Amino acid sequence: LNSPSNPSGRIISPTEFERIAQIALENNFWLLSDECYYQFVYPPYIPFSAASLPKELRANILICGSLSKTYAMTGWRLGYALGAKEWISEMVKVQSHSTSNPSSIAQRAAIAALSSPQDSVKEMLTEYNKRRDYLIPALNSIFGIECVEPEGAFYAFPNIKKILQSNSTIKTSEQLAEYLLDQAHIALTAGSAFGSEGYLRISYATSLDTLKRGIERINACVEKLIK
């Protein structure tokens, strides 16, 4: 379970998560809670971690997290896992013989990030919120695009099926992503990469000015495509 979700930005509510955890416990299967975007949840929603569930519901849950998103440490390759002691012990056996360990520099940086004031995280969330407030209405103003407002993370996942149906050459999300890359120099990810044909993933982990230029180029390309 990935909440907030990549690519959609949607979240699983605490109530929904608790129900799923109960089903996992009753049917004896494991849940992997991917919490890489845990801190990036927009009001009125609040961050939720599976670690806050009642102890009896956590028996079948493994939590994975990362410093890449929250602290902009992409490339440092540093993450963590929380779970039952016997699970973690077995994971360490595999991990220690496959990837060894993060560099000491990365570990020191992680300690600094986790133990320092978290004001920068709040500032990042505020900035992402501003970008989201611009991007979603802007996308919905383009012919053939429908986009639900993300509740967390920093991705928009617009539905572009009408565009695919309204032209004679571009028929898949991958083809449209390639078209926008070639014609507008915009790098997006095809929804098919996530098992969701008819969608595109757009990251707004960039400046507002860049997003505005991107919207102008997307709009121009779509108008040209469907003429």
C-alpha atoms as a printed R data frame, in Angstrom:
    type eleno elety resid chain resno       x       y       z
1   ATOM     1    CA   LEU     A     1   0.000   0.000   0.000
2   ATOM     2    CA   ASN     A     2   1.512   3.285  -1.147
3   ATOM     3    CA   SER     A     3  -0.075   6.282   0.576
4   ATOM     4    CA   PRO     A     4   0.200   9.045  -0.485
5   ATOM     5    CA   SER     A     5   0.324   7.307  -3.826
6   ATOM     6    CA   ASN     A     6   2.822   7.500  -6.620
7   ATOM     7    CA   PRO     A     7   1.498   8.168  -9.282
8   ATOM     8    CA   SER     A     8  -1.955   9.445  -8.293
9   ATOM     9    CA   GLY     A     9  -1.274  11.448  -5.135
10  ATOM    10    CA   ARG     A    10  -4.350   9.900  -3.503
11  ATOM    11    CA   ILE     A    11  -4.296   8.764   0.112
12  ATOM    12    CA   ILE     A    12  -5.716   5.844   2.069
13  ATOM    13    CA   SER     A    13  -7.620   7.134   5.084
14  ATOM    14    CA   PRO     A    14  -6.716   5.796   8.557
15  ATOM    15    CA   THR     A    15 -10.128   4.096   8.723
16  ATOM    16    CA   GLU     A    16  -9.607   2.363   5.375
17  ATOM    17    CA   PHE     A    17  -6.088   1.332   6.335
18  ATOM    18    CA   GLU     A    18  -7.311  -0.145   9.618
19  ATOM    19    CA   ARG     A    19  -9.940  -2.190   7.784
20  ATOM    20    CA   ILE     A    20  -7.326  -3.522   5.369
21  ATOM    21    CA   ALA     A    21  -4.992  -4.345   8.265
22  ATOM    22    CA   GLN     A    22  -7.812  -6.255   9.961
23  ATOM    23    CA   ILE     A    23  -8.424  -8.276   6.793
24  ATOM    24    CA   ALA     A    24  -4.692  -9.018   6.536
25  ATOM    25    CA   LEU     A    25  -4.630 -10.251  10.124
26  ATOM    26    CA   GLU     A    26  -7.733 -12.412   9.707
27  ATOM    27    CA   ASN     A    27  -6.457 -13.978   6.480
28  ATOM    28    CA   ASN     A    28  -2.791 -14.187   7.485
29  ATOM    29    CA   PHE     A    29  -1.196 -12.188   4.679
30  ATOM    30    CA   TRP     A    30   1.376  -9.427   4.920
31  ATOM    31    CA   LEU     A    31   0.926  -5.757   4.212
32  ATOM    32    CA   LEU     A    32   3.805  -3.622   2.983
33  ATOM    33    CA   SER     A    33   3.153   0.026   3.856
34  ATOM    34    CA   ASP     A    34   5.193   2.263   1.541
35  ATOM    35    CA   GLU     A    35   5.439   5.586   3.399
36  ATOM    36    CA   CYS     A    36   8.007   7.427   1.277
37  ATOM    37    CA   TYR     A    37   5.641  10.404   0.874
38  ATOM    38    CA   TYR     A    38   4.305  10.222   4.427
39  ATOM    39    CA   GLN     A    39   5.079  13.867   5.295
40  ATOM    40    CA   PHE     A    40   3.598  15.337   2.126
41  ATOM    41    CA   VAL     A    41  -0.134  15.382   2.846
42  ATOM    42    CA   TYR     A    42  -2.218  18.475   2.125
43  ATOM    43    CA   PRO     A    43  -4.778  20.015   4.505
44  ATOM    44    CA   PRO     A    44  -7.339  19.036   5.676
45  ATOM    45    CA   TYR     A    45  -5.685  15.615   5.622
46  ATOM    46    CA   ILE     A    46  -2.946  14.773   8.100
47  ATOM    47    CA   PRO     A    47   0.033  12.392   7.841
48  ATOM    48    CA   PHE     A    48  -0.758   8.806   8.811
49  ATOM    49    CA   SER     A    49   1.610   5.918   9.463
50  ATOM    50    CA   ALA     A    50   0.748   2.268   9.922
51  ATOM    51    CA   ALA     A    51   2.951   2.464  13.024
52  ATOM    52    CA   SER     A    52   0.090   4.297  14.752
53  ATOM    53    CA   LEU     A    53  -2.306   1.353  14.396
54  ATOM    54    CA   PRO     A    54  -3.147  -0.746  17.466
55  ATOM    55    CA   LYS     A    55  -0.399  -3.234  18.285
56  ATOM    56    CA   GLU     A    56  -2.500  -6.276  17.439
57  ATOM    57    CA   LEU     A    57  -3.078  -4.954  13.891
58  ATOM    58    CA   ARG     A    58   0.616  -4.332  13.257
59  ATOM    59    CA   ALA     A    59   1.579  -8.009  13.455
60  ATOM    60    CA   ASN     A    60   1.319  -8.499   9.673
61  ATOM    61    CA   ILE     A    61   2.602  -5.082   8.588
62  ATOM    62    CA   LEU     A    62   6.028  -4.082   7.318
63  ATOM    63    CA   ILE     A    63   6.681  -0.344   6.952
64  ATOM    64    CA   CYS     A    64   9.173   1.013   4.430
65  ATOM    65    CA   GLY     A    65  10.305   4.617   4.289
66  ATOM    66    CA   SER     A    66  12.876   6.793   2.613
67  ATOM    67    CA   LEU     A    67  14.741  10.041   3.122
68  ATOM    68    CA   SER     A    68  14.763  10.727  -0.616
69  ATOM    69    CA   LYS     A    69  11.480  12.641  -0.748
70  ATOM    70    CA   THR     A    70  11.118  14.263   2.669
71  ATOM    71    CA   TYR     A    71  14.679  15.576   2.806
72  ATOM    72    CA   ALA     A    72  15.436  15.822  -0.930
73  ATOM    73    CA   MET     A    73  18.113  13.134  -0.554
74  ATOM    74    CA   THR     A    74  17.421  11.340  -3.816
75  ATOM    75    CA   GLY     A    75  20.634   9.635  -4.881
76  ATOM    76    CA   TRP     A    76  21.857   9.051  -1.323
77  ATOM    77    CA   ARG     A    77  20.043   5.673  -1.507
78  ATOM    78    CA   LEU     A    78  18.980   5.635   2.111
79  ATOM    79    CA   GLY     A    79  15.789   4.104   3.460
80  ATOM    80    CA   TYR     A    80  14.496   2.100   6.377
81  ATOM    81    CA   ALA     A    81  12.127  -0.703   7.306
82  ATOM    82    CA   LEU     A    82  10.073  -1.250  10.453
83  ATOM    83    CA   GLY     A    83   8.506  -4.557  11.337
84  ATOM    84    CA   ALA     A    84   8.539  -7.619  13.534
85  ATOM    85    CA   LYS     A    85  12.003  -8.439  14.864
86  ATOM    86    CA   GLU     A    86  12.130 -11.815  13.128
87  ATOM    87    CA   TRP     A    87  11.255 -10.213   9.775
88  ATOM    88    CA   ILE     A    88  13.901  -7.535  10.049
89  ATOM    89    CA   SER     A    89  16.488 -10.122  11.085
90  ATOM    90    CA   GLU     A    90  15.862 -12.145   7.918
91  ATOM    91    CA   MET     A    91  15.862  -9.002   5.763
92  ATOM    92    CA   VAL     A    92  19.250  -7.978   7.150
93  ATOM    93    CA   LYS     A    93  20.705 -11.349   6.122
94  ATOM    94    CA   VAL     A    94  19.690 -10.758   2.510
95  ATOM    95    CA   GLN     A    95  20.480  -7.039   2.437
96  ATOM    96    CA   SER     A    96  23.943  -7.391   3.939
97  ATOM    97    CA   HIS     A    97  24.979  -9.753   1.126
98  ATOM    98    CA   SER     A    98  23.346  -7.815  -1.713
99  ATOM    99    CA   THR     A    99  23.690  -4.054  -1.223
100 ATOM   100    CA   SER     A   100  25.971  -4.110   1.837
101 ATOM   101    CA   ASN     A   101  25.297  -0.787   3.589
102 ATOM   102    CA   PRO     A   102  24.834   2.924   2.877
103 ATOM   103    CA   SER     A   103  27.970   5.022   3.019
104 ATOM   104    CA   SER     A   104  28.911   6.501   6.382
105 ATOM   105    CA   ILE     A   105  28.495   9.976   4.889
106 ATOM   106    CA   ALA     A   106  24.893   9.205   3.905
107 ATOM   107    CA   GLN     A   107  24.162   7.840   7.370
108 ATOM   108    CA   ARG     A   108  25.573  10.967   9.031
109 ATOM   109    CA   ALA     A   109  23.490  13.139   6.712
110 ATOM   110    CA   ALA     A   110  20.397  11.131   7.621
111 ATOM   111    CA   ILE     A   111  21.012  11.651  11.335
112 ATOM   112    CA   ALA     A   112  21.334  15.387  10.723
113 ATOM   113    CA   ALA     A   113  18.120  15.463   8.683
114 ATOM   114    CA   LEU     A   114  16.088  13.496  11.208
115 ATOM   115    CA   SER     A   115  17.390  15.251  14.327
116 ATOM   116    CA   SER     A   116  17.319  18.834  13.027
117 ATOM   117    CA   PRO     A   117  14.301  21.193  13.122
118 ATOM   118    CA   GLN     A   118  11.712  20.119  10.561
119 ATOM   119    CA   ASP     A   119  10.819  23.622   9.359
120 ATOM   120    CA   SER     A   120  12.178  22.897   5.890
121 ATOM   121    CA   VAL     A   121   9.727  20.008   5.470
122 ATOM   122    CA   LYS     A   122   6.793  22.304   6.253
123 ATOM   123    CA   GLU     A   123   8.163  24.880   3.821
124 ATOM   124    CA   MET     A   124   8.421  22.250   1.078
125 ATOM   125    CA   LEU     A   125   4.836  21.121   1.697
126 ATOM   126    CA   THR     A   126   3.597  24.716   1.539
127 ATOM   127    CA   GLU     A   127   5.402  25.233  -1.758
128 ATOM   128    CA   TYR     A   128   4.074  21.968  -3.213
129 ATOM   129    CA   ASN     A   129   0.576  23.050  -2.198
130 ATOM   130    CA   LYS     A   130   0.961  26.318  -4.128
131 ATOM   131    CA   ARG     A   131   2.123  24.436  -7.201
132 ATOM   132    CA   ARG     A   132  -0.748  21.965  -6.904
133 ATOM   133    CA   ASP     A   133  -3.259  24.820  -6.607
134 ATOM   134    CA   TYR     A   134  -1.961  26.190  -9.905
135 ATOM   135    CA   LEU     A   135  -1.360  22.953 -11.798
136 ATOM   136    CA   ILE     A   136  -4.650  21.085 -11.379
137 ATOM   137    CA   PRO     A   137  -6.971  23.873 -12.638
138 ATOM   138    CA   ALA     A   138  -4.467  24.610 -15.421
139 ATOM   139    CA   LEU     A   139  -4.511  20.979 -16.562
140 ATOM   140    CA   ASN     A   140  -8.308  20.836 -16.423
141 ATOM   141    CA   SER     A   141  -8.496  23.896 -18.667
142 ATOM   142    CA   ILE     A   142  -6.791  21.993 -21.514
143 ATOM   143    CA   PHE     A   143  -9.061  20.175 -23.954
144 ATOM   144    CA   GLY     A   144  -9.216  16.444 -23.346
145 ATOM   145    CA   ILE     A   145  -7.568  16.492 -19.922
146 ATOM   146    CA   GLU     A   146  -9.330  15.683 -16.658
147 ATOM   147    CA   CYS     A   147  -7.339  15.680 -13.431
148 ATOM   148    CA   VAL     A   148  -8.448  14.873  -9.888
149 ATOM   149    CA   GLU     A   149  -6.765  16.926  -7.184
150 ATOM   150    CA   PRO     A   150  -4.016  14.932  -5.421
151 ATOM   151    CA   GLU     A   151  -4.267  14.700  -1.644
152 ATOM   152    CA   GLY     A   152  -0.569  14.140  -1.066
153 ATOM   153    CA   ALA     A   153   2.883  13.605  -2.659
154 ATOM   154    CA   PHE     A   154   3.836  15.854  -5.594
155 ATOM   155    CA   TYR     A   155   2.312  14.180  -8.621
156 ATOM   156    CA   ALA     A   156  -0.666  14.917 -10.828
157 ATOM   157    CA   PHE     A   157  -2.169  11.985 -12.731
158 ATOM   158    CA   PRO     A   158  -4.398  13.440 -15.448
159 ATOM   159    CA   ASN     A   159  -6.775  11.374 -17.554
160 ATOM   160    CA   ILE     A   160  -5.889  11.955 -21.218
161 ATOM   161    CA   LYS     A   161  -8.242   9.405 -22.840
162 ATOM   162    CA   LYS     A   162 -10.211  12.090 -24.702
163 ATOM   163    CA   ILE     A   163  -7.012  13.307 -26.350
164 ATOM   164    CA   LEU     A   164  -6.184   9.765 -27.446
165 ATOM   165    CA   GLN     A   165  -9.690   9.376 -28.885
166 ATOM   166    CA   SER     A   166  -9.665  12.767 -30.645
167 ATOM   167    CA   ASN     A   167  -6.699  12.300 -32.978
168 ATOM   168    CA   SER     A   168  -5.646   9.796 -35.611
169 ATOM   169    CA   THR     A   169  -1.962   9.273 -34.749
170 ATOM   170    CA   ILE     A   170  -1.404   9.182 -30.962
171 ATOM   171    CA   LYS     A   171  -3.309   6.301 -29.374
172 ATOM   172    CA   THR     A   172  -1.439   5.389 -26.180
173 ATOM   173    CA   SER     A   173  -0.146   7.248 -23.158
174 ATOM   174    CA   GLU     A   174   3.402   6.220 -24.059
175 ATOM   175    CA   GLN     A   175   3.021   7.687 -27.542
176 ATOM   176    CA   LEU     A   176   1.660  10.938 -26.094
177 ATOM   177    CA   ALA     A   177   4.515  11.139 -23.584
178 ATOM   178    CA   GLU     A   178   7.022  10.667 -26.420
179 ATOM   179    CA   TYR     A   179   5.193  13.250 -28.547
180 ATOM   180    CA   LEU     A   180   5.338  15.851 -25.758
181 ATOM   181    CA   LEU     A   181   9.013  15.076 -25.175
182 ATOM   182    CA   ASP     A   182   9.871  15.463 -28.866
183 ATOM   183    CA   GLN     A   183   7.640  18.437 -29.651
184 ATOM   184    CA   ALA     A   184   7.611  20.379 -26.372
185 ATOM   185    CA   HIS     A   185  10.690  19.095 -24.528
186 ATOM   186    CA   ILE     A   186   8.496  18.078 -21.588
187 ATOM   187    CA   ALA     A   187   9.359  14.879 -19.719
188 ATOM   188    CA   LEU     A   188   6.282  13.074 -18.385
189 ATOM   189    CA   THR     A   189   5.684   9.429 -17.512
190 ATOM   190    CA   ALA     A   190   3.143   7.312 -19.367
191 ATOM   191    CA   GLY     A   191   0.358   5.914 -17.223
192 ATOM   192    CA   SER     A   192   0.985   2.499 -18.769
193 ATOM   193    CA   ALA     A   193   4.209   2.346 -16.728
194 ATOM   194    CA   PHE     A   194   1.954   2.106 -13.660
195 ATOM   195    CA   GLY     A   195  -0.640  -0.183 -15.227
196 ATOM   196    CA   SER     A   196  -2.977   2.750 -15.968
197 ATOM   197    CA   GLU     A   197  -3.284   3.299 -19.698
198 ATOM   198    CA   GLY     A   198  -4.920   6.596 -20.632
199 ATOM   199    CA   TYR     A   199  -3.113   8.649 -18.000
200 ATOM   200    CA   LEU     A   200   0.095  10.656 -17.664
201 ATOM   201    CA   ARG     A   201   2.082  11.301 -14.499
202 ATOM   202    CA   ILE     A   202   3.324  14.841 -13.989
203 ATOM   203    CA   SER     A   203   5.748  15.721 -11.207
204 ATOM   204    CA   TYR     A   204   5.439  19.214  -9.772
205 ATOM   205    CA   ALA     A   205   8.691  18.958  -7.822
206 ATOM   206    CA   THR     A   206   9.939  21.891  -9.869
207 ATOM   207    CA   SER     A   207   9.466  25.647  -9.908
208 ATOM   208    CA   LEU     A   208   6.122  27.332 -10.524
209 ATOM   209    CA   ASP     A   209   7.601  29.177 -13.506
210 ATOM   210    CA   THR     A   210   8.655  25.869 -15.054
211 ATOM   211    CA   LEU     A   211   5.156  24.462 -14.519
212 ATOM   212    CA   LYS     A   212   3.591  27.483 -16.205
213 ATOM   213    CA   ARG     A   213   5.849  27.117 -19.236
214 ATOM   214    CA   GLY     A   214   5.076  23.416 -19.318
215 ATOM   215    CA   ILE     A   215   1.316  24.005 -19.311
216 ATOM   216    CA   GLU     A   216   1.647  26.462 -22.197
217 ATOM   217    CA   ARG     A   217   3.603  23.899 -24.208
218 ATOM   218    CA   ILE     A   218   1.231  21.035 -23.421
219 ATOM   219    CA   ASN     A   219  -1.752  23.156 -24.444
220 ATOM   220    CA   ALA     A   220  -0.083  24.159 -27.713
221 ATOM   221    CA   CYS     A   221   0.831  20.542 -28.526
222 ATOM   222    CA   VAL     A   222  -2.663  19.251 -27.760
223 ATOM   223    CA   GLU     A   223  -4.271  21.936 -29.928
224 ATOM   224    CA   LYS     A   224  -1.920  21.021 -32.779
225 ATOM   225    CA   LEU     A   225  -2.575  17.300 -32.332
226 ATOM   226    CA   ILE     A   226  -6.378  17.394 -32.435
227 ATOM   227    CA   LYS     A   227  -6.810  19.894 -35.295
